[in-house]
Coordinates of C-alpha atoms in Angstrom, one line a residue:
X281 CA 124.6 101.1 34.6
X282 CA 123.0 104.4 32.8
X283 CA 119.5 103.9 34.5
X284 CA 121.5 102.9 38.4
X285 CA 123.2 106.6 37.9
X286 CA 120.0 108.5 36.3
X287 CA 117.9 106.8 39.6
X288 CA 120.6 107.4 41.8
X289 CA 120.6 111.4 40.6
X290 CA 116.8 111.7 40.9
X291 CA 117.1 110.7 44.3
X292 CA 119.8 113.4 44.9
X293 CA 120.1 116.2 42.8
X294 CA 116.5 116.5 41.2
X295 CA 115.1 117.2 45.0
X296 CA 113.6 120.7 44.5
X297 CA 115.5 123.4 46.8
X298 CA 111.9 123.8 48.3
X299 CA 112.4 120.5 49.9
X300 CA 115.7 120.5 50.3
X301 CA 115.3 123.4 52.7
X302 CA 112.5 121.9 54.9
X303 CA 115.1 120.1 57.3
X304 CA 116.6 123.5 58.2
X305 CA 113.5 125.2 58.8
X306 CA 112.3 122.2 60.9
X307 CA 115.9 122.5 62.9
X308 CA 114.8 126.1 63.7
X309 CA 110.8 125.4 64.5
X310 CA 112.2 122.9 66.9
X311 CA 114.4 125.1 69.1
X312 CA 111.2 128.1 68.7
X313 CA 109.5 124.9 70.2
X314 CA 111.9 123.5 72.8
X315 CA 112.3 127.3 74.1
X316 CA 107.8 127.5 74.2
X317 CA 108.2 124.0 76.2
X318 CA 111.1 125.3 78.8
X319 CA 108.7 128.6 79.3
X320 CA 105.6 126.7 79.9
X321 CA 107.8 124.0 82.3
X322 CA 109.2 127.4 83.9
X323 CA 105.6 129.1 84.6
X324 CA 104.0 125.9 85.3
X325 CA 106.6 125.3 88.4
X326 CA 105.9 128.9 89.5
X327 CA 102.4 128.5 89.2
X328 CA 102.4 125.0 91.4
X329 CA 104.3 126.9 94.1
X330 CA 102.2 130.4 94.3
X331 CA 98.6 128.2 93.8
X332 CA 99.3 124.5 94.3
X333 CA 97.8 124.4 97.7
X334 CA 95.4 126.2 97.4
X335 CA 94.6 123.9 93.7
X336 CA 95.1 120.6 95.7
X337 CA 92.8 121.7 98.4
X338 CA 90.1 122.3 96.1
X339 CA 90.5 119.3 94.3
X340 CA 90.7 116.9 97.6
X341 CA 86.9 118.2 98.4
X342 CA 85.5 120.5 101.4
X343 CA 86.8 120.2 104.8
X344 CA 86.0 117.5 107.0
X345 CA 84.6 119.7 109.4
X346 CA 82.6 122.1 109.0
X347 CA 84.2 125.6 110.6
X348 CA 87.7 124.1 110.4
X349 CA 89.9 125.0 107.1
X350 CA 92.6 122.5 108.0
X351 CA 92.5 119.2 106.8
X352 CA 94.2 116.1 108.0
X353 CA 97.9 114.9 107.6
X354 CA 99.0 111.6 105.7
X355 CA 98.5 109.5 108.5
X356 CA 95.0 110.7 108.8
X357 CA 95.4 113.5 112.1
X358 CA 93.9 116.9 111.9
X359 CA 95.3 119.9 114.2
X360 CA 97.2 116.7 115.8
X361 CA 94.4 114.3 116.8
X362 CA 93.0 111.1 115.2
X363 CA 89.7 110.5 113.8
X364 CA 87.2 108.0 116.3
X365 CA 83.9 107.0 115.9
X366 CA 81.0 106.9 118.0
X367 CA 80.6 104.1 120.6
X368 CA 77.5 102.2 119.6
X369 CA 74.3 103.0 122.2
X370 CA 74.3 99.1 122.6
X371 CA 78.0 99.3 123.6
X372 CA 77.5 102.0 126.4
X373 CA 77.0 101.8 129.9
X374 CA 75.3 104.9 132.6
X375 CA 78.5 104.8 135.1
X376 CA 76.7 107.9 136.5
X377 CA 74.2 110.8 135.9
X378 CA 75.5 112.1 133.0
X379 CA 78.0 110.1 132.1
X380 CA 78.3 106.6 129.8
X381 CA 81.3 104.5 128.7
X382 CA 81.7 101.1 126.6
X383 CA 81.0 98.1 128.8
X384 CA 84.8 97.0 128.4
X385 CA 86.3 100.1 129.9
X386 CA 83.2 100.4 132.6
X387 CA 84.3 97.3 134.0
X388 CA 88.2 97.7 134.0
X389 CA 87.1 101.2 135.6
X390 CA 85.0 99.9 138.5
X391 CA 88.0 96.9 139.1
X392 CA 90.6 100.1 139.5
X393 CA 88.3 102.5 141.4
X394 CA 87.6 99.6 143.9
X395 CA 91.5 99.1 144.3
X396 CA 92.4 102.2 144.7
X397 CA 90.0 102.7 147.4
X398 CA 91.6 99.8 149.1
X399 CA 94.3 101.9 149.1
X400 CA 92.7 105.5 150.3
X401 CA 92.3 106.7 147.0
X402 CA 89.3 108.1 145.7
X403 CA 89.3 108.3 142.2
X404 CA 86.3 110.2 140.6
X405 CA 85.2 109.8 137.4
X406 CA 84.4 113.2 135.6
X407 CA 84.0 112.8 132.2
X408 CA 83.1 109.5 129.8
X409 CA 81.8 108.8 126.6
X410 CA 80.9 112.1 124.2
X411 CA 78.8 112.2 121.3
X412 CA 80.4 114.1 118.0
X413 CA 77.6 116.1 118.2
X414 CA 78.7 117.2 122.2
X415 CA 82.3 117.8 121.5
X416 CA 81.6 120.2 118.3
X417 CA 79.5 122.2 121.3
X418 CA 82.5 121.9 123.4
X419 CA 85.4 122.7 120.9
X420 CA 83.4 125.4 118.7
X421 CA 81.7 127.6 122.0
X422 CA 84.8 127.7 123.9
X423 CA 87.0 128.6 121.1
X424 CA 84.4 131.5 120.6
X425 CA 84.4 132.6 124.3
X426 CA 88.1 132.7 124.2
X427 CA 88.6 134.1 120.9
X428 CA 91.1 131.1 119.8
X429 CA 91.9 129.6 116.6
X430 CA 91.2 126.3 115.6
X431 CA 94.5 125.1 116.2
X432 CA 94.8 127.1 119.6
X433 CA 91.7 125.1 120.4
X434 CA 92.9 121.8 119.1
X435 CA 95.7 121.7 121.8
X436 CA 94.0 121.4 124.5
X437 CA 90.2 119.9 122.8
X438 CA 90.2 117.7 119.9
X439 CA 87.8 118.5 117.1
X440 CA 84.6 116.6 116.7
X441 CA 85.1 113.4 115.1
X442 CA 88.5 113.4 116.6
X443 CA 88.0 112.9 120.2
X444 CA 89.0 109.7 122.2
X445 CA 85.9 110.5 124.2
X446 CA 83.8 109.4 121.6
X447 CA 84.8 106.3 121.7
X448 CA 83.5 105.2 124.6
X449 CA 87.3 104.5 126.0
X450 CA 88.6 107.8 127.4
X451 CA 87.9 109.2 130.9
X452 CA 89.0 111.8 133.3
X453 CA 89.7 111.4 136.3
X454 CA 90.1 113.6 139.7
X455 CA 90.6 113.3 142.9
X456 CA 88.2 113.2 145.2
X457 CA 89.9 114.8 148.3
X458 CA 91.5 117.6 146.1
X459 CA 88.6 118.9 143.3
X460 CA 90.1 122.0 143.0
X461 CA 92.7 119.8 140.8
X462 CA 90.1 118.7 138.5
X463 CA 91.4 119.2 134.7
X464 CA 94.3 120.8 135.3
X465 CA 98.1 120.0 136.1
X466 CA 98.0 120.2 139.1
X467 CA 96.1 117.1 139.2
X468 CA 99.7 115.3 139.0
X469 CA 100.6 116.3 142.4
X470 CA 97.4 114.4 143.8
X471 CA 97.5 111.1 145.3
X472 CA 95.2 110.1 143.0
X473 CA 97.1 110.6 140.3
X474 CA 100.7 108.8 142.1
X475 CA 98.2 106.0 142.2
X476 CA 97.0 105.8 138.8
X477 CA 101.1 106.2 137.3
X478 CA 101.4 102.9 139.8
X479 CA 98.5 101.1 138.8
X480 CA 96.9 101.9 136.5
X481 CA 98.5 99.8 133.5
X482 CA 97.1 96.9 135.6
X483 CA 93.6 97.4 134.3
X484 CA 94.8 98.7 130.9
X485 CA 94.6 102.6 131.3
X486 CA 97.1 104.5 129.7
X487 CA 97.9 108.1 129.6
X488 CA 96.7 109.6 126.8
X489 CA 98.7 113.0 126.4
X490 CA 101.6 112.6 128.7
X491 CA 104.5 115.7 128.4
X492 CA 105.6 116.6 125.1
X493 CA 103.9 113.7 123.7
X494 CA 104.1 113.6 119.7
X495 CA 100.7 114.6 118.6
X496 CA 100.9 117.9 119.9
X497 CA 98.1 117.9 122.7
X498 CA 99.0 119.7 125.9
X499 CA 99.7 117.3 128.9
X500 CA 96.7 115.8 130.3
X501 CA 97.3 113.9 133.6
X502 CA 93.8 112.9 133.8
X503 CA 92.8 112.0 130.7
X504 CA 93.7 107.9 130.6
X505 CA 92.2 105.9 127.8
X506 CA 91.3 102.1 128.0
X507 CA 93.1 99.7 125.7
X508 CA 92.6 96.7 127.4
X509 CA 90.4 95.1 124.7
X510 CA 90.9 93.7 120.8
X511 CA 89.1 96.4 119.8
X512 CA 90.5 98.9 121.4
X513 CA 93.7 98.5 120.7
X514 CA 92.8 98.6 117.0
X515 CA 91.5 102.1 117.5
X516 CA 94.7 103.3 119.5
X517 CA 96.8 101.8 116.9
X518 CA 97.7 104.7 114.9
X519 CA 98.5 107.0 118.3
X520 CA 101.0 104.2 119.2
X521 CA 102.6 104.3 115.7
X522 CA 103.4 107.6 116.5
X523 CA 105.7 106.6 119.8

């Protein structure tokens, strides 16, 4: 019973006060500690909001392109349009001087211009397939001759690497009896256009930008795209997600 009470003492009373005291000075190193942490969780949160974009820009890489600071959304758009490839040279097809488009769309385009002609239409093609390499002339040297920003320029011409052109698919179209129309809105008033609202689904056109459509673009009545294919429709998927 003696040595139970002498053990149960030393484990008790013969602690030194050194030791003893350690819990208490841990108890205030912890709140000194909790109070660093809160500071640090404090100026790390201010920090995120005053430099986080510019941090998570510079860790997601340059630009895609060149000239352009912007960089595309979640689902993959920049200033509002979607990324396309190039149609393939064996894909493409002279319609005219100047102007190529992929075989599928060339032939769903002749088929359309021939019926609308039946009807007294003329439809005139004035603008096809477009290199990556053409469109950064196009979006780049206008945006400089008219002084616009990138995203001025992106509503009404996409960036390079982001046109529908490039594909191969995308056209514009005019009307032959009223040119002064070309590329502009007035081109809805034109016969041509009445036409192509009409018929046009037949031979699997679509309107690409129609009024306040959801990527932004301003309203293009002649810019139609062809969809009428398997792959076509895989490259127009992600504009119809958006509908």
């Amino acid at each position: 019973m003696a040595r139970a009470i002498n053990a149960r003492r030393i484990s008790r009373d013969d602690i030194p006060v050194a030791r003893r005291s350690r819990p208490q000075r841990r108890a205030r190193g912890g709140s000194l500690g909790l109070l660093v942490a809160c500071l640090m969780v404090f100026g790390g949160s201010i920090t995120a909001v005053l430099f986080g974009p510019w941090l998570f820009a510079g860790l997601m890489g340059p630009a895609p392109v060149e000239g352009i600071q912007d960089r595309p959304t979640a689902d993959g758009r920049l200033l509002g349009h979607f990324p396309y490839p190039e149609a393939s040279v064996q894909n493409r097809i002279l319609m005219q001087p100047g102007i190529e488009l992929h075989q599928e769309a060339a032939d769903a385009l002749n088929s359309m211009r021939a019926a609308a002609a039946a009807d007294g239409v003329d439809l005139r093609l004035l603008s096809g397939y477009r290199s990556h390499e053409l469109q950064e002339r196009i979006f780049f040297d206008i945006k400089s001759d008219r002084n616009q920003t990138a995203a001025e320029r992106a509503k009404v011409s996409a960036p390079p690497g982001y046109s529908e052109h490039s594909t191969g698919y995308a056209i514009d179209l005019g009307d032959g009896t009223i040119p002064e129309a070309n590329l502009s809105e007035s081109f809805e008033a034109t016969r041509a256009f009445r036409w192509l609202q009409d018929h046009a689904a037949s031979y699997h056109f679509v309107l690409s930008f129609p009024l306040d459509n959801p990527q932004g673009v301003t309203y293009e009545p002649w810019h139609w795209r062809f969809e009428g294919s398997a792959s076509a429709l895989r490259l127009f998927e992600s504009a119809h997600q958006l509908e």
